[in-house]
Structure formats: C-alpha cells, structure tokens
Coordinates of C-alpha atoms in Angstrom, one line a residue:
M197 CA 12.8 14.6 11.1
L198 CA 9.3 13.5 10.2
A199 CA 7.8 10.8 12.3
K200 CA 7.6 7.3 10.8
R201 CA 4.1 6.1 10.0
I202 CA 2.4 2.8 11.0
I203 CA -0.3 2.1 8.4
P204 CA -2.8 -0.8 8.5
C205 CA -3.8 -2.0 5.0
L206 CA -7.4 -3.1 4.3
D207 CA -8.0 -5.1 1.1
I208 CA -11.6 -4.7 0.0
F209 CA -13.8 -7.0 -2.0
N210 CA -17.5 -6.6 -2.4
G211 CA -17.4 -4.0 0.4
K212 CA -15.9 -6.4 2.9
V213 CA -12.4 -6.6 4.3
I214 CA -10.5 -9.7 3.1
K215 CA -7.0 -11.2 3.5
G216 CA -4.9 -13.8 1.7
K217 CA -1.3 -14.8 1.1
R218 CA 0.8 -13.6 -1.9
F219 CA -2.3 -12.0 -3.3
T220 CA -4.2 -15.3 -3.5
N221 CA -6.7 -17.4 -1.5
H222 CA -8.6 -14.4 -0.1
K223 CA -11.1 -14.8 2.8
T224 CA -13.6 -12.3 4.2
I225 CA -12.5 -11.2 7.7
G226 CA -14.8 -8.3 8.6
N227 CA -16.6 -5.0 8.0
V228 CA -14.9 -1.9 6.6
V229 CA -16.2 0.7 9.0
D230 CA -15.7 -1.5 12.1
F231 CA -12.1 -2.2 11.1
S232 CA -11.5 1.5 10.5
K233 CA -12.9 2.6 13.8
Y234 CA -10.8 0.0 15.6
Y235 CA -7.5 1.1 14.0
A236 CA -8.3 4.8 14.4
T237 CA -8.4 4.2 18.2
S238 CA -5.5 1.7 18.2
G239 CA -2.7 4.1 17.3
A240 CA -2.6 3.9 13.5
D241 CA -1.3 7.0 11.7
E242 CA -3.4 6.5 8.6
L243 CA -5.2 3.7 6.7
V244 CA -5.0 2.4 3.2
F245 CA -7.9 0.7 1.4
Y246 CA -7.5 -1.4 -1.7
D247 CA -10.5 -2.6 -3.7
I248 CA -8.5 -5.5 -5.2
A249 CA -10.9 -6.4 -8.0
A250 CA -11.7 -3.0 -9.4
S251 CA -8.9 -2.8 -12.0
T252 CA -9.1 -6.4 -13.0
E253 CA -12.8 -6.0 -13.6
N254 CA -12.2 -2.7 -15.4
R255 CA -14.4 -0.7 -13.0
L256 CA -14.2 1.9 -10.4
L257 CA -14.1 0.8 -6.8
N258 CA -17.4 0.5 -4.8
K259 CA -17.6 4.0 -3.2
S260 CA -20.5 3.3 -0.8
W261 CA -18.2 2.9 2.2
I262 CA -15.9 5.8 1.7
S263 CA -18.1 8.5 3.2
K264 CA -19.0 6.2 6.1
V265 CA -15.3 5.7 6.9
A266 CA -14.6 9.5 6.6
E267 CA -17.4 10.2 9.1
S268 CA -16.2 7.5 11.5
I269 CA -12.4 8.2 11.9
N270 CA -10.2 11.2 12.5
I271 CA -7.0 9.9 10.8
P272 CA -6.0 10.3 7.1
F273 CA -6.9 7.5 4.7
C274 CA -6.0 6.6 1.2
V275 CA -8.2 4.8 -1.3
A276 CA -7.3 2.6 -4.4
G277 CA -9.1 0.6 -7.0
G278 CA -9.7 1.2 -10.6
I279 CA -9.2 5.0 -10.6
N280 CA -8.3 5.9 -14.1
K281 CA -9.9 9.3 -14.6
V282 CA -9.4 12.7 -13.0
S283 CA -13.2 13.0 -12.5
Q284 CA -13.2 9.7 -10.5
A285 CA -10.5 10.9 -8.3
K286 CA -12.4 14.2 -7.7
E287 CA -15.4 12.2 -6.6
I288 CA -13.4 10.1 -4.2
F289 CA -11.9 13.1 -2.6
S290 CA -15.3 14.7 -2.3
L291 CA -16.4 11.7 -0.3
G292 CA -13.7 12.3 2.3
A293 CA -10.5 10.4 1.2
D294 CA -7.2 12.2 1.8
K295 CA -5.2 10.5 -0.9
I296 CA -5.8 8.2 -3.8
S297 CA -3.5 5.4 -4.9
I298 CA -3.1 4.1 -8.5
N299 CA -1.3 1.0 -9.6
T300 CA -2.4 -0.7 -12.8
P301 CA -4.0 2.5 -14.3
A302 CA -0.6 4.2 -13.9
L303 CA 1.1 1.3 -15.7
N304 CA -1.4 1.5 -18.5
D305 CA -1.1 5.3 -18.8
P306 CA 1.9 6.7 -16.9
F307 CA 1.0 10.3 -17.7
F308 CA -2.2 9.8 -15.7
I309 CA 0.1 10.4 -12.7
S310 CA 1.0 13.9 -14.0
R311 CA -2.7 14.8 -14.8
L312 CA -3.6 13.9 -11.2
A313 CA -0.7 15.8 -9.7
D314 CA -1.5 18.9 -11.7
V315 CA -5.1 19.0 -10.4
F316 CA -4.8 17.8 -6.9
G317 CA -1.1 18.2 -6.0
S318 CA 1.5 15.5 -5.7
Q319 CA 0.9 15.1 -2.0
C320 CA -2.5 13.5 -2.8
V321 CA -1.2 11.0 -5.4
V322 CA 0.2 7.7 -4.3
V323 CA 1.5 5.1 -6.7
G324 CA 1.3 1.5 -5.6
I325 CA 3.9 -1.0 -7.0
D326 CA 3.5 -4.8 -6.9
S327 CA 7.1 -6.1 -7.1
W328 CA 8.0 -9.7 -7.7
F329 CA 11.5 -11.2 -7.2
I330 CA 12.6 -13.4 -10.1
K331 CA 15.3 -15.8 -9.0
S332 CA 16.4 -16.9 -12.5
S333 CA 17.4 -13.3 -13.4
N334 CA 18.0 -12.0 -9.9
S335 CA 15.7 -9.1 -10.6
Y336 CA 12.6 -7.4 -9.3
Q337 CA 9.8 -7.0 -11.9
V338 CA 6.6 -5.0 -11.7
K339 CA 3.3 -6.9 -12.0
K340 CA -0.1 -5.6 -12.7
Y341 CA -3.7 -6.8 -12.3
T342 CA -2.6 -8.5 -9.1
G343 CA -6.1 -8.4 -7.7
N344 CA -7.0 -11.5 -9.8
Q345 CA -4.5 -14.3 -9.6
Y346 CA -5.8 -15.7 -13.0
I347 CA -5.0 -12.6 -15.1
T348 CA -2.1 -11.0 -13.2
N349 CA 1.0 -10.6 -15.4
Y350 CA 4.5 -9.1 -15.6
T351 CA 5.0 -5.7 -17.1
N352 CA 8.2 -4.6 -19.0
W353 CA 9.2 -2.5 -16.0
Q354 CA 11.9 -3.4 -13.5
T355 CA 10.9 -2.0 -10.1
I356 CA 13.6 0.6 -9.7
S357 CA 13.2 1.9 -13.2
W358 CA 9.5 2.3 -12.6
I359 CA 10.1 4.2 -9.3
E360 CA 12.4 6.6 -11.1
T361 CA 9.8 7.2 -13.8
I362 CA 6.9 7.8 -11.5
Q363 CA 8.8 10.4 -9.5
K364 CA 9.5 12.4 -12.7
L365 CA 5.8 12.2 -13.5
G366 CA 4.7 13.8 -10.2
A367 CA 4.0 11.0 -7.8
G368 CA 4.0 12.2 -4.2
E369 CA 4.5 8.8 -2.5
V370 CA 5.1 5.2 -3.4
V371 CA 3.9 2.1 -1.7
I372 CA 6.0 -0.9 -2.6
N373 CA 4.2 -4.3 -2.2
V374 CA 6.7 -7.1 -2.0
I375 CA 4.5 -9.9 -3.3
N376 CA 7.0 -12.7 -2.5
Q377 CA 6.7 -11.8 1.2
D378 CA 3.0 -11.0 1.4
G379 CA 1.1 -12.6 4.2
L380 CA 4.0 -14.9 5.2
K381 CA 5.0 -12.9 8.3
N382 CA 8.7 -13.6 7.6
G383 CA 9.8 -9.9 7.4
Y384 CA 10.1 -7.3 4.7
D385 CA 12.6 -7.7 1.8
I386 CA 15.2 -5.4 3.3
K387 CA 17.7 -5.8 0.4
Q388 CA 15.2 -4.7 -2.2
L389 CA 14.0 -1.8 0.0
S390 CA 17.6 -0.6 0.7
D391 CA 18.3 -0.6 -3.0
I392 CA 15.0 1.3 -3.8
R393 CA 15.8 3.9 -1.1
K394 CA 18.9 4.9 -3.0
H395 CA 16.7 5.8 -6.0
C396 CA 13.6 7.1 -4.2
S397 CA 13.5 10.7 -3.0
I398 CA 9.7 10.8 -2.2
P399 CA 8.1 9.1 0.8
L400 CA 8.5 5.4 0.6
I401 CA 6.0 3.0 2.2
V402 CA 6.6 -0.7 2.3
S403 CA 4.1 -3.5 2.4
G404 CA 4.4 -7.3 2.5
G405 CA 5.8 -9.7 5.2
A406 CA 5.7 -8.1 8.6
G407 CA 5.1 -10.5 11.5
K408 CA 7.3 -9.3 14.4
D409 CA 8.3 -5.9 15.9
Q410 CA 11.8 -6.5 14.6
H411 CA 10.5 -6.6 11.0
F412 CA 9.1 -3.1 11.3
L413 CA 12.3 -1.9 12.9
A414 CA 14.5 -3.3 10.1
A415 CA 12.4 -1.6 7.4
L416 CA 12.3 1.8 9.2
K417 CA 15.9 1.9 10.5
T418 CA 17.9 -0.3 8.1
A419 CA 16.1 0.3 4.9
K420 CA 15.1 3.8 6.0
V421 CA 11.6 3.7 4.6
D422 CA 9.1 6.4 5.7
G423 CA 6.3 4.1 6.7
V424 CA 5.4 0.5 7.2
L425 CA 2.1 -1.0 6.0
A426 CA 0.8 -4.3 7.2
A427 CA -2.4 -6.3 7.2
T428 CA -2.1 -9.8 8.6
A429 CA 0.0 -8.9 11.5
F430 CA -2.6 -6.2 12.6
H431 CA -5.8 -8.0 11.5
K432 CA -4.9 -11.1 13.5
N433 CA -3.7 -9.2 16.6
I434 CA -0.2 -10.6 16.2
I435 CA 1.1 -7.0 16.6
D436 CA -0.5 -4.3 18.8
I437 CA 0.2 -0.9 17.2
K438 CA 0.6 1.0 20.5
N439 CA 3.1 -1.6 21.8
L440 CA 4.9 -1.6 18.4
K441 CA 5.3 2.2 18.6
R442 CA 6.7 1.9 22.2
F443 CA 9.2 -0.7 20.9
L444 CA 10.2 1.5 18.0
L445 CA 10.7 4.5 20.2
S446 CA 12.9 2.5 22.5
K447 CA 15.1 1.7 19.5
G448 CA 15.5 5.3 18.4
V449 CA 12.8 5.4 15.7
E450 CA 10.6 8.5 15.9
V451 CA 6.9 7.7 15.8
R452 CA 3.8 9.4 17.0
L453 CA 2.3 8.1 20.2

C-alpha cells in the first residue's frame, strides 16, 4: 500500500503567497521560497503551487520563482497556472518542477490532457477540478476561471462525469477542490469524495476545508483519497504536519515520517 500524502498548497499572485476563503478576498501572506523551505523541513510530502490569475488573465504563470524553489527544497512539487501548450509545460519541467497541473485549459481543450501525457507521461500530468455544490439540483458542478471571482463561471460538466473523462484522456492524478468548503476549516466534503472515489481509479487528492486532524483522517480513511491538500490550516499553524502524521499513524493510516 502506498503511503498517503500530506500536501501544502500555495496560491501565488504576483510572485507572492496569498490566501482567501472560497476563492475570494485574497491577502498576501508571504514569500514563495521561504514558505517552500519551511514546508520541506516540516514533514510535507510534496508541494503544489497555483498561480491563480494566470488562466483568467490568459497568460502563463510567472516562472521566475520555479527554479529558486527547485534549488531550495528536496521534495517533489507541482506547478499550475495558465499552461495551455506542450512547449510551456516543457519549459516548466526544465526549471525543476516534477508535475504540472491544468484546470481551465483542460476544460477549454480536453485533448490537451492527452497531448501532455503522450509527451511527458501520465504521472506528470495532474488535472485540477474546482467543484461547487448546487443545493437546488443537489449536484456538483465544475467551475472554471476560479482565480478571478468576477469572471468565474459554471461549465456544462458535472464533477464525476468530468473525472471519468479526464481519466480516459490520460490524466495521471486529480486534485478536487471543494470550493464550498475552501478556507472554512469545517472539514472536507466526505460525501462527495466518497462518491468520486467509486469512479476514480487514478490517485485522488482533495483540497478545501481542513481545520482539524480528524478532517484529514476522514478524507484518508473514510473517503479513501490518496492525499490531502490544505492551505489555511498549515499556513496559520493550526495544524503541525509532523504531529498530524503521528496522529494519522496512530489511527492506522500509512504516512511517511
């Protein structure tokens, strides 16, 4: 059995780490390299970086910090933000990233997933999904352009249908961002994750809502996800990663110490 992964998420805007709630009201909280070094020595298994404005501004992410991060840490990291060409992905890998993640570009051109997988291998291609629960229809819908609250909108995809599609196209991993729970520290959406797990045969990472050790435990043990991604809980020192791992081990969850 593969060890479960604990993954801090760093949202990037203008080269700085930011954080908000439900993908809105973002505030600058620190330096990219400083945060990376801190997490690399604090027990994180890998890191994920999202340049939140790249896709909404129709540009590639600011690459200036990628090589600095690669030189500063010894754990894998994934980069996302406006990547919509194979040549752009190649450049980001050349700077030291281990994976790339695509979200809106995949929704705009689903076969982009296949082109990336053909060149770099599925293991390097992560698809991020921003999922929103709609009470009136009791359904989960995929949203895009979530980096800008003024232009974000719904797609025609329901979350599980999109997950089934990206697997067929060659995605090697999926990160599901539960927007309704993001930044609230009330726990992950276990019902949605359990439903998704039944349809997802590739590694499934969850983001959005963790605030207690028990929230991570529920996602990993009840929903059976492969990794848990969090920002607020780690950035604000609400959760210590090493202590979290000890707790998870005590509950029978295999993690790397």
